[in-house]
Amino acid sequence: MTRISLRGRILLFFVALAAGTVLALAAGLWFGYHREGRPDMLNAFIQSAIAAGFLILALITWVWYLFDTHLARPIDNVASAMRARAHADVAHDIETKDARYLGDLAAAASATATTLAQTRGALAEQVQRETTRLSSDKNKLEKLLADVPPAVLLCTGRHHLVFYNGVAQQFLAGSQRPVCLDRNIFDYLSEGPIRDAHHRLIEGGDPDAVVEFICLSPCGRRRLAGRMRLAGDNGGDHAAYVMTLRDVTTEVEAYARRDALLVDVFQQVRPALSDLRRAAESPEQSGVAGAPVVPQLQALDRLLAELEARFETCRSDGWPMAAADARELAGQLRRALEGQGFTLDIDVVELAVRCNTFDIVNLLSHLISHIHGVTSATQYRLVISDAGAAADVAVSWVGSTIQPEALDAWLGEAVFEGGMTCDSILKAHGNVLVVDCADDLPSISTRLHPVERLRPVAADLSRHVVYDFDLLSRLHYEKISDARLDALTYVVFDTETTGLLPEQGDEIVQIAAVRIVNGKRVKNEIFNLLVNPGRPIPPSSSAIHGVTDAMVADAVSVQEAVRQFHRFAEGAVLVAHNAPFDMEFLSRRERELGLRFLNPILDTVLVSATAFGRAETHTLDALAERLGVSIDEDDRHTALGDAIATADVFIKLKDMLAGRGLSRFGDVLASLRSHQRLVRDLNDQARVS
């Protein structure tokens, strides 16, 4: 009986009452008939019994209906509301208008919920006051770790991601799989070197040991230098480790160029010198003294010129340089000259150049101060223009020109006491300085290279760190049915479509998803794609979700969107509101793409029916209102907005299920299947085995 709901038990009580009453009536009539002993009265007794039986059943049914409507159902609603406030952190008052026949129960429940909310609020306020300093320190540490040059990752002993910073996301983002918590690190990096370094740390037994290694990203585009050490205080996972990665692709290429240059010097110059030595030692063999030496010298001269050009390319490889915005370089030079009383007009294109900005600004400032001493010019003009593989940097002024001899003398001077000479800065950048006087406007110019076009920083590569240290102590389950709900990773998704009939050709126009890890939504792990459906979007559909033909004209195809979402959802439990509708648009592409969505699936409609009862309204709007989840009007009926709302609703429903004792996935699944008259459960044996 404990498995039957309150309303079910009350219904059984009235059924038993009706059956007992009818049996009592039948027994009374049977006794009266036999006591009378007149056969002609049998029909009268039967007719009376039938009429009385129907009246009694109608009366009991009417009383049951009133009891169910005004007592049993409101009690269930009050119980669900209390459970929501106890386990799902819902703060608003309990609705009592449907519970007016419960006497003081509804008012008492509402007062209890209000007191609970006030107590929680006071406790939260006190905790907030106590943890404000810690939170501030935490935010500072997060920003610091987000911006440190190396990629920083923390992994469990099973090689699953627990922490990564923004640099790590940029390093790994080129992979076919998006970077997400609880994903295997080998989805993004070559497995062999990392496993080898990890085994060396484990077998060494030294908790302070550090192992260095070189690994590749799976696509092979990046060569990364790594350092690994065991994590120490790690929540019971003694094999967890911290790893830092530094991109050394450019350095390796520079070393390769330098090695190739040195090899060519030894392989090509030495034979040429040997030939010259033989020609010099035995001129009589040529018949004309000195004749063989001339072509050898010319060949050696050409070879040395070629090697010198290659050396100039390699010269700057080892110097500390970074990609600098040409506009920032110009701004720094202007501020430096304003401090000397000079003005600088700027004409700069949007380029990024690889240079040491500090050295270049000091170089130009130093030379301009000398030019002023010779020409008395105080107004200058800086032009940085695109020259293909390089950027031309020219400083001009109105007045007399300067002599090359004077420029050579200035280049030999240090830009400031103890600093590099101007000539050393130019050589470090592989440059020379040229004096020109075109159009009676004297100037000095040089080149900076290589050049990159400036690109806007992607929104998803902003400064942040993503982590959940509880993953270090989370238990691993062999069977998903035995797993606790918070031990699973969920991908909550929603789709917007051209219509409601996929079997008649309707397609996805937007798909979005968020991830829930360890019972919390990960704010920086979002999947959101506009999709070109390959057919016009009806205006009636655009009026609902706001996606138009123009918005998806250059978007990815349905096939590519499904393929990318399959990678994002790999290894997670899928969650959706009315899942059969959304899954139909995905599963119909499985055969075409050669993939399968074998993820377990939870439908928030069925989860809501388990938490609140089947008779309640289970729309997303109703659930959001009932559970205190706010949905911005601009985000409603967008795939991302609905996915976020569904995720927040699911987290609260999950906590309510745990309060009912449904804390393991197998128990929840068994309970959901009792409500399949609302929505079909999609979990077959392949998904939950």
XYZ file of C-alpha atoms in Angstrom:
689
model
C 0.000 0.000 0.000
C 2.888 2.379 0.654
C 3.688 2.402 -3.083
C 0.153 3.630 -3.905
C -0.413 7.381 -3.850
C -2.763 9.032 -1.350
C -5.429 9.542 -4.000
C -5.121 5.921 -5.072
C -5.541 4.685 -1.529
C -8.599 6.883 -0.997
C -10.063 5.571 -4.239
C -9.510 1.994 -3.039
C -11.230 2.893 0.243
C -14.347 4.145 -1.564
C -14.330 1.141 -3.899
C -14.235 -1.134 -0.864
C -16.999 0.927 0.765
C -19.162 0.657 -2.342
C -18.551 -3.087 -2.626
C -19.329 -3.614 1.056
C -22.492 -1.539 0.859
C -23.742 -3.409 -2.193
C -22.962 -6.743 -0.551
C -24.737 -5.670 2.630
C -27.752 -4.567 0.595
C -27.794 -7.855 -1.302
C -27.502 -9.833 1.923
C -30.357 -7.880 3.530
C -32.652 -8.374 0.592
C -31.792 -12.067 0.371
C -32.568 -12.483 4.093
C -35.861 -10.555 3.761
C -36.956 -12.571 0.734
C -36.317 -15.893 2.427
C -38.046 -14.715 5.597
C -41.127 -13.674 3.626
C -41.100 -16.906 1.663
C -43.308 -15.639 -1.193
C -41.967 -16.467 -4.697
C -44.103 -13.797 -6.321
C -42.041 -11.147 -4.456
C -38.699 -12.191 -6.082
C -38.894 -9.709 -8.989
C -39.809 -6.909 -6.636
C -36.830 -7.691 -4.408
C -34.448 -7.831 -7.421
C -35.695 -4.536 -8.880
C -35.440 -2.864 -5.508
C -31.907 -4.212 -5.058
C -30.792 -2.929 -8.482
C -32.302 0.524 -7.966
C -30.884 0.818 -4.479
C -27.494 -0.447 -5.646
C -27.217 2.154 -8.404
C -28.303 4.926 -6.053
C -25.778 3.848 -3.451
C -22.968 3.584 -6.054
C -23.863 6.995 -7.473
C -23.896 8.519 -4.007
C -20.553 6.959 -3.065
C -19.027 8.017 -6.422
C -20.237 11.575 -5.894
C -18.857 11.642 -2.348
C -15.543 10.175 -3.609
C -15.346 12.838 -6.328
C -15.904 15.628 -3.784
C -13.410 14.036 -1.413
C -10.810 13.610 -4.185
C -11.306 17.110 -5.605
C -11.454 19.060 -2.368
C -9.359 16.956 -0.005
C -7.117 14.296 -1.566
C -5.838 16.303 -4.534
C -5.194 19.497 -2.508
C -3.366 17.408 0.116
C -1.186 15.940 -2.658
C -0.568 19.425 -4.041
C 0.367 20.789 -0.618
C 2.690 17.815 -0.057
C 4.373 18.357 -3.433
C 4.706 22.068 -2.729
C 6.250 21.351 0.679
C 8.652 18.851 -0.881
C 9.616 21.373 -3.560
C 10.426 23.945 -0.878
C 12.269 21.419 1.243
C 14.439 19.934 -1.499
C 14.352 22.263 -4.536
C 14.958 25.591 -2.764
C 11.682 27.152 -3.994
C 11.025 30.404 -2.131
C 7.589 31.744 -3.162
C 4.445 31.156 -1.054
C 2.303 28.038 -1.362
C -0.890 28.547 -3.367
C -3.814 27.873 -0.968
C -6.942 28.781 -2.938
C -7.596 25.139 -3.959
C -7.040 23.932 -0.382
C -9.814 25.896 1.346
C -11.523 22.696 2.571
C -8.407 21.483 4.367
C -9.028 23.706 7.355
C -5.831 25.128 8.792
C -3.553 22.625 7.013
C -2.848 24.822 3.953
C -2.269 27.931 6.063
C 0.012 25.993 8.401
C 1.948 24.560 5.459
C 2.294 28.024 3.937
C 3.500 29.453 7.247
C 5.987 26.600 7.593
C 7.277 27.200 4.063
C 7.566 30.941 4.725
C 9.484 30.323 7.936
C 11.758 27.850 6.129
C 12.426 30.391 3.390
C 13.163 33.112 5.951
C 15.474 30.811 7.910
C 17.280 29.826 4.744
C 17.549 33.469 3.731
C 18.971 34.471 7.103
C 21.394 31.552 7.050
C 22.421 32.335 3.471
C 22.952 35.993 4.425
C 25.108 35.001 7.367
C 27.107 32.556 5.270
C 27.470 35.211 2.571
C 28.899 37.665 5.076
C 31.332 35.076 6.365
C 32.462 33.999 2.904
C 32.659 37.355 1.110
C 36.411 37.574 1.628
C 36.922 33.966 0.557
C 34.776 34.564 -2.515
C 36.814 37.633 -3.405
C 40.041 35.671 -3.066
C 38.528 32.853 -5.112
C 37.559 35.254 -7.915
C 41.054 36.753 -7.943
C 42.606 33.312 -8.113
C 40.266 32.304 -10.942
C 41.198 35.397 -12.966
C 44.877 34.773 -12.303
C 44.664 31.156 -13.417
C 42.572 32.132 -16.422
C 45.331 34.388 -17.735
C 48.530 32.526 -16.863
C 50.402 31.720 -20.086
C 50.520 27.925 -19.682
C 47.437 25.796 -20.041
C 46.576 24.410 -16.598
C 44.596 21.178 -16.236
C 43.675 18.960 -13.295
C 42.678 15.382 -14.091
C 41.428 12.448 -12.071
C 43.361 9.200 -11.912
C 41.022 7.972 -14.681
C 42.256 10.911 -16.824
C 38.973 12.855 -16.720
C 39.030 16.667 -16.675
C 38.333 18.335 -13.327
C 39.795 21.813 -14.007
C 40.915 23.768 -17.059
C 41.676 27.434 -17.638
C 40.992 29.657 -20.639
C 44.393 28.992 -22.203
C 43.774 25.240 -21.989
C 40.448 25.693 -23.734
C 42.167 27.582 -26.566
C 44.816 24.875 -26.885
C 42.287 22.050 -26.981
C 39.405 23.788 -28.777
C 40.628 22.749 -32.213
C 39.694 19.168 -31.439
C 36.633 17.532 -32.915
C 35.143 17.425 -29.400
C 34.321 20.551 -27.346
C 36.282 20.944 -24.119
C 34.078 19.835 -21.193
C 34.421 18.785 -17.581
C 34.480 15.037 -16.880
C 35.659 14.328 -20.435
C 38.681 12.103 -21.013
C 41.855 14.111 -21.615
C 42.776 11.679 -24.395
C 39.884 13.075 -26.425
C 42.111 16.139 -26.909
C 45.748 15.066 -26.537
C 47.886 12.137 -27.659
C 47.583 9.329 -25.147
C 51.036 7.719 -25.062
C 53.223 10.514 -23.586
C 50.632 11.412 -20.911
C 50.123 7.815 -19.786
C 53.888 7.295 -19.701
C 54.456 10.413 -17.575
C 51.600 9.427 -15.256
C 52.962 5.893 -14.804
C 56.409 7.291 -13.982
C 54.919 9.499 -11.257
C 52.851 6.664 -9.791
C 55.730 4.172 -9.806
C 58.245 6.706 -8.485
C 56.277 7.239 -5.279
C 57.652 10.763 -4.749
C 54.703 13.163 -4.164
C 56.852 16.170 -5.115
C 58.254 14.705 -8.333
C 57.721 16.520 -11.628
C 57.822 14.794 -15.021
C 58.283 16.686 -18.281
C 57.065 15.386 -21.614
C 56.149 16.400 -25.159
C 52.746 15.547 -26.634
C 50.652 16.382 -29.678
C 47.087 17.454 -30.132
C 45.110 14.715 -31.961
C 45.119 16.689 -35.197
C 48.906 17.052 -34.907
C 48.832 20.816 -35.428
C 50.217 21.669 -31.999
C 53.323 20.340 -30.281
C 52.968 20.891 -26.542
C 55.596 20.791 -23.798
C 54.060 19.490 -20.586
C 54.906 19.259 -16.898
C 53.019 16.840 -14.663
C 52.895 16.225 -10.938
C 50.518 14.380 -8.622
C 47.766 16.579 -7.196
C 48.381 15.798 -3.508
C 45.240 16.757 -1.518
C 42.802 15.323 -4.014
C 39.668 14.049 -2.298
C 40.828 10.446 -2.087
C 41.982 10.059 -5.696
C 45.680 9.355 -5.140
C 46.379 9.138 -8.876
C 44.952 12.585 -9.738
C 47.457 14.928 -11.336
C 48.061 18.533 -12.333
C 49.401 19.231 -15.802
C 50.642 22.421 -17.442
C 51.070 22.693 -21.187
C 52.995 25.211 -23.273
C 52.754 25.494 -27.041
C 56.263 24.983 -28.413
C 55.266 24.489 -32.042
C 56.861 27.775 -33.122
C 59.990 27.137 -31.059
C 60.447 23.663 -32.538
C 60.044 25.053 -36.042
C 62.597 27.778 -35.255
C 65.088 25.232 -33.929
C 64.508 23.109 -37.025
C 65.234 26.085 -39.303
C 68.375 26.914 -37.350
C 69.569 23.309 -37.420
C 68.908 23.113 -41.151
C 70.910 26.310 -41.645
C 73.876 24.976 -39.678
C 73.764 21.660 -41.527
C 73.815 23.486 -44.858
C 76.732 25.654 -43.693
C 78.815 22.590 -42.884
C 77.693 20.576 -45.911
C 78.021 23.308 -48.532
C 80.677 25.772 -47.302
C 83.232 23.112 -46.343
C 83.333 21.485 -49.855
C 83.601 24.950 -51.427
C 86.519 25.840 -49.173
C 88.172 22.500 -49.965
C 87.914 23.226 -53.685
C 89.459 26.660 -53.167
C 92.264 25.199 -51.109
C 93.076 22.619 -53.797
C 92.953 25.294 -56.496
C 95.259 27.538 -54.482
C 97.683 24.723 -53.691
C 97.886 23.340 -57.293
C 97.311 26.227 -59.740
C 99.484 24.526 -62.380
C 96.830 21.831 -62.879
C 94.451 24.392 -64.335
C 96.854 25.603 -66.952
C 96.150 29.267 -66.095
C 97.129 30.443 -62.635
C 94.190 31.620 -60.597
C 91.601 30.815 -63.251
C 89.741 28.082 -61.312
C 89.600 30.214 -58.185
C 87.373 32.947 -59.638
C 84.257 30.837 -60.336
C 84.744 29.068 -56.994
C 84.842 32.404 -55.220
C 81.731 33.583 -57.078
C 79.863 30.392 -56.136
C 80.978 30.742 -52.533
C 79.857 34.372 -52.498
C 76.385 33.401 -53.767
C 76.167 30.599 -51.207
C 77.127 32.926 -48.373
C 74.530 35.486 -49.521
C 71.843 32.793 -49.488
C 72.901 31.544 -46.068
C 72.979 35.113 -44.748
C 69.386 35.658 -45.895
C 68.329 32.474 -44.127
C 70.262 33.537 -41.033
C 68.385 36.861 -40.917
C 65.139 34.882 -40.906
C 66.381 32.731 -38.019
C 67.966 35.592 -36.085
C 64.727 36.712 -34.390
C 63.467 33.217 -33.559
C 65.067 33.151 -30.123
C 64.143 36.713 -29.082
C 61.109 37.290 -26.791
C 58.427 38.609 -29.119
C 54.656 38.512 -29.315
C 51.928 39.459 -31.757
C 51.216 43.143 -31.177
C 48.378 45.279 -32.492
C 49.930 47.943 -34.736
C 47.461 50.493 -33.353
C 48.670 49.822 -29.798
C 52.280 50.204 -30.923
C 51.424 53.579 -32.484
C 49.579 54.671 -29.341
C 52.568 53.826 -27.130
C 54.917 55.780 -29.406
C 52.598 58.792 -29.331
C 52.543 58.769 -25.507
C 56.361 58.476 -25.409
C 56.808 61.457 -27.788
C 54.231 63.591 -25.983
C 56.421 63.245 -22.898
C 59.248 64.868 -24.906
C 57.027 67.678 -26.195
C 56.528 66.261 -29.700
C 53.276 65.563 -31.569
C 52.610 62.459 -33.678
C 49.964 61.960 -36.338
C 49.016 58.326 -36.878
C 47.925 56.484 -40.015
C 47.786 52.778 -39.093
C 45.959 49.805 -40.587
C 44.531 46.980 -38.473
C 47.426 44.529 -38.378
C 49.187 42.367 -35.839
C 52.979 42.208 -36.110
C 55.405 39.938 -34.262
C 57.790 42.208 -32.403
C 58.964 43.396 -29.021
C 56.782 46.495 -28.723
C 58.836 47.991 -25.902
C 62.065 47.817 -27.930
C 60.519 49.193 -31.151
C 58.924 52.153 -29.319
C 62.225 52.949 -27.582
C 64.095 52.648 -30.881
C 61.819 55.083 -32.745
C 61.625 57.476 -29.784
C 65.419 57.528 -29.496
C 65.881 58.228 -33.210
C 63.201 60.963 -33.247
C 64.927 62.761 -30.376
C 68.135 62.785 -32.456
C 66.231 63.952 -35.561
C 64.821 66.852 -33.519
C 68.364 67.808 -32.450
C 69.398 68.055 -36.104
C 66.217 69.410 -37.763
C 64.353 71.063 -34.848
C 61.212 69.262 -36.081
C 58.504 68.772 -33.407
C 55.682 67.314 -35.489
C 55.971 63.810 -36.925
C 53.788 61.342 -38.784
C 53.735 57.560 -38.303
C 52.419 55.350 -41.106
C 52.094 51.566 -40.692
C 50.855 49.943 -43.885
C 50.282 46.402 -45.123
C 53.091 45.193 -47.407
C 51.861 41.643 -47.928
C 54.107 39.428 -45.843
C 55.287 42.377 -43.754
C 54.243 45.762 -42.436
C 56.003 48.960 -43.545
C 56.709 51.319 -40.625
C 57.664 54.883 -41.638
C 58.213 58.051 -39.577
C 58.268 61.304 -41.556
C 58.631 64.980 -40.654
C 58.715 68.412 -42.282
C 62.195 69.849 -42.511
C 65.659 68.906 -43.609
C 66.791 65.343 -44.124
C 69.473 63.531 -42.148
C 72.770 62.184 -43.322
C 73.326 58.381 -43.460
C 76.545 58.819 -41.472
C 74.629 60.451 -38.636
C 72.035 57.675 -38.713
C 74.762 55.017 -38.508
C 76.190 56.756 -35.435
C 72.788 56.897 -33.756
C 72.169 53.209 -34.450
C 75.300 52.349 -32.494
C 73.939 54.020 -29.347
C 71.926 52.320 -26.593
C 68.272 53.379 -26.476
C 68.695 53.938 -22.725
C 71.506 53.391 -20.253
C 72.230 49.686 -19.934
C 69.802 48.855 -22.754
C 70.279 47.383 -26.222
C 71.689 49.433 -29.059
C 69.400 50.507 -31.885
C 71.319 48.302 -34.289
C 70.906 45.270 -31.989
C 67.135 45.836 -31.832
C 66.934 45.994 -35.618
C 69.018 42.849 -36.024
C 66.921 41.015 -33.430
C 63.892 41.777 -35.591
C 65.734 40.951 -38.800
C 65.352 44.537 -40.041
C 67.314 47.453 -41.436
C 66.552 51.169 -41.323
C 66.251 53.187 -44.550
C 66.417 56.995 -44.977
C 64.216 58.413 -47.739
C 63.218 61.853 -48.974
C 60.291 61.239 -51.312
C 58.151 64.290 -52.202
C 60.526 66.521 -50.207
C 59.265 64.766 -47.051
C 62.184 63.098 -45.255
C 61.496 59.843 -43.445
C 63.037 56.780 -41.860
C 61.423 53.418 -42.446
C 61.759 49.743 -41.593
C 59.683 46.562 -41.798
C 58.109 44.311 -39.198
C 56.987 40.771 -39.957
C 55.202 38.416 -40.025
C 51.825 40.061 -40.335
C 48.516 38.680 -39.098
C 45.069 40.035 -39.735
C 43.389 40.980 -36.465
C 40.486 38.718 -35.562
C 37.829 39.415 -32.950
C 38.212 37.314 -29.818
C 35.566 34.597 -29.757
C 32.992 34.979 -26.983
C 33.519 31.423 -25.794
C 37.267 32.030 -25.303
C 36.805 34.745 -22.683
C 38.692 34.823 -19.400
C 37.466 32.034 -17.185
C 38.359 28.829 -15.466
C 36.062 25.814 -15.372
C 36.313 23.326 -12.529
C 34.527 21.015 -10.129
C 36.885 19.557 -7.552
C 34.168 17.230 -6.254
C 34.810 15.130 -9.358
C 37.995 13.939 -7.647
C 35.987 12.084 -5.011
C 33.016 11.047 -7.147
C 32.369 7.313 -7.251
C 32.512 5.433 -10.539
C 29.719 2.935 -11.272
C 29.998 0.013 -13.650
C 26.235 -0.029 -14.314
C 24.356 3.204 -14.890
C 21.265 1.830 -13.150
C 23.254 1.698 -9.884
C 24.589 5.252 -10.223
C 23.353 8.054 -8.011
C 21.739 10.887 -9.945
C 24.436 13.395 -8.977
C 27.161 10.984 -10.126
C 25.983 11.266 -13.735
C 26.736 13.896 -16.354
C 23.726 15.293 -18.212
C 23.346 17.170 -21.477
C 20.084 19.121 -21.465
C 19.043 20.149 -24.966
C 16.265 21.697 -26.992
C 15.582 22.184 -30.686
C 13.658 24.720 -32.737
C 12.261 23.462 -36.029
C 10.465 24.461 -39.194
C 7.378 22.636 -37.948
C 6.029 19.795 -35.844
C 6.054 16.988 -38.422
C 9.543 15.526 -39.018
C 8.041 12.649 -40.995
C 6.729 15.220 -43.492
C 10.082 16.944 -43.966
C 10.310 19.446 -41.110
C 13.904 20.069 -39.986
C 15.935 21.625 -37.194
C 16.736 25.355 -37.432
C 18.458 25.697 -34.057
C 19.826 23.259 -31.500
C 21.277 24.186 -28.117
C 22.431 22.302 -25.047
C 24.019 22.836 -21.645
C 25.862 20.397 -19.386
C 25.099 19.400 -15.797
C 28.064 17.916 -13.929
C 27.917 16.821 -10.288
C 24.417 18.226 -9.943
C 25.386 21.719 -11.143
C 24.969 23.432 -14.498
C 28.373 24.334 -15.980
C 27.874 27.909 -17.162
C 30.752 27.994 -19.669
C 29.991 24.687 -21.411
C 27.307 25.568 -23.933
C 26.402 24.159 -27.332
C 24.393 26.542 -29.525
C 24.056 26.294 -33.309
C 21.851 27.855 -35.923
C 21.118 25.256 -38.597
C 20.292 25.593 -42.282
C 17.289 23.255 -42.702
C 17.622 23.090 -46.470
C 14.065 24.346 -46.878
C 12.185 27.613 -46.226
C 11.185 28.389 -42.649
C 7.434 29.116 -42.470
C 6.626 32.597 -41.124
C 4.363 31.009 -38.517
C 7.349 29.081 -37.103
C 9.640 32.125 -37.235
C 7.033 34.057 -35.255
C 7.485 31.541 -32.402
C 11.234 30.975 -32.222
C 12.502 34.056 -34.073
C 14.769 32.159 -36.501
C 14.448 33.385 -40.083
C 15.775 32.220 -43.447
C 18.301 35.072 -43.477
C 19.729 33.994 -40.108
C 20.437 30.436 -41.271
C 21.555 31.187 -44.837
C 25.236 30.591 -43.963
C 24.652 28.219 -41.055
C 25.820 24.599 -40.871
C 23.752 21.838 -42.432
C 21.433 19.605 -40.431
C 23.868 16.698 -40.868
C 26.813 18.691 -39.510
C 24.756 20.039 -36.608
C 23.647 16.540 -35.603
C 27.231 15.271 -35.900
C 28.574 18.084 -33.680
C 25.818 17.598 -31.112
C 26.535 13.866 -31.002
C 30.149 14.671 -30.043
C 29.013 17.213 -27.424
C 26.611 14.709 -25.822
C 28.992 11.760 -25.862
C 28.974 9.814 -22.603
C 26.179 11.858 -20.991
C 22.525 11.289 -20.116
C 20.304 13.296 -22.466
C 17.562 15.397 -20.874
C 14.774 17.152 -22.780
C 11.235 18.396 -22.246
C 8.987 16.163 -24.368
C 12.025 14.179 -25.498
C 10.314 12.017 -28.180
C 9.699 15.134 -30.312
C 13.322 16.372 -30.192
C 14.848 12.909 -30.482
C 12.866 12.174 -33.641
C 14.745 14.930 -35.483
C 18.077 13.455 -34.330
C 17.452 9.730 -34.688
C 16.204 10.024 -38.276
C 19.755 11.097 -39.273
C 21.550 8.207 -37.562
C 21.700 5.845 -40.527
C 22.762 8.613 -42.921
C 25.616 9.777 -40.652
C 26.679 6.346 -39.432
C 26.211 7.178 -35.747
C 23.738 6.310 -32.987
C 22.384 8.174 -29.996
C 22.659 5.423 -27.393
C 22.608 7.868 -24.503
C 20.107 7.205 -21.708
C 17.270 9.747 -21.919
C 15.275 11.494 -19.202
C 12.134 13.440 -20.050
C 11.260 16.275 -17.666
C 7.563 15.663 -18.386
C 7.862 12.184 -16.842
C 10.143 13.427 -14.059
C 7.549 16.091 -13.209
C 4.761 13.492 -13.163
C 6.798 11.449 -10.675
C 7.480 14.492 -8.488
C 4.079 16.241 -8.637
C 1.647 13.568 -9.778
C 0.184 12.851 -13.172
C -2.831 15.159 -12.771
C -0.721 18.338 -12.607
C 0.182 20.507 -15.592
C 3.632 19.556 -16.904
C 4.415 22.245 -19.476
C 7.811 23.905 -19.198
C 6.218 27.239 -18.272
C 4.128 25.594 -15.531
C 7.147 23.771 -14.119
C 9.281 26.905 -14.187
C 6.602 28.860 -12.322
C 6.032 26.050 -9.806
C 9.750 25.662 -9.092
C 10.695 29.331 -9.118
C 12.787 29.161 -12.311
C 12.748 32.457 -14.202
C 12.718 32.477 -18.002
C 13.505 35.779 -19.678
C 10.833 36.617 -22.194
C 13.421 37.247 -24.904
C 14.885 33.761 -24.364
C 11.580 31.885 -24.273
C 11.085 29.640 -27.320
C 14.743 29.940 -28.268
C 16.679 26.693 -28.156
C 19.294 27.987 -25.716
C 16.808 29.759 -23.447
C 14.591 26.674 -23.201
C 17.595 24.371 -22.689
C 18.819 26.494 -19.761
C 15.321 26.642 -18.254
C 14.893 22.873 -18.668
C 18.268 22.281 -17.003
C 17.390 24.462 -13.996
C 13.980 22.770 -13.714
C 15.575 19.329 -13.948
C 18.080 20.097 -11.161
C 15.215 21.019 -8.817
C 13.127 18.007 -9.871
C 16.138 15.759 -9.319
C 16.459 17.029 -5.754
C 12.754 16.394 -5.176
C 13.124 12.811 -6.421
C 16.007 12.309 -4.005
C 13.718 13.546 -1.222
C 11.262 10.795 -2.181
C 14.006 8.201 -1.920
C 14.589 7.984 -5.695
C 18.306 8.707 -5.693
C 19.567 6.072 -8.159
C 19.071 6.140 -11.905
C 17.501 2.678 -12.072
C 14.888 3.555 -9.436
C 14.034 6.797 -11.209
C 13.690 5.009 -14.547
C 11.316 2.424 -13.065
C 9.183 5.196 -11.587
C 9.094 7.175 -14.846
C 7.812 4.184 -16.772
C 4.608 4.175 -14.719
C 3.681 7.511 -16.342
C 4.140 6.534 -20.000
C 0.550 7.456 -20.780
C 1.759 11.060 -20.708
C 4.923 10.686 -22.827
C 6.617 7.610 -24.244
C 9.789 6.558 -22.410
C 12.631 6.181 -24.932
C 15.008 4.068 -22.846
C 15.535 0.594 -24.217
C 17.998 -2.029 -23.019
C 20.797 -0.692 -25.253
C 20.649 2.737 -23.582
C 20.719 1.652 -19.942
C 22.866 -1.486 -20.032
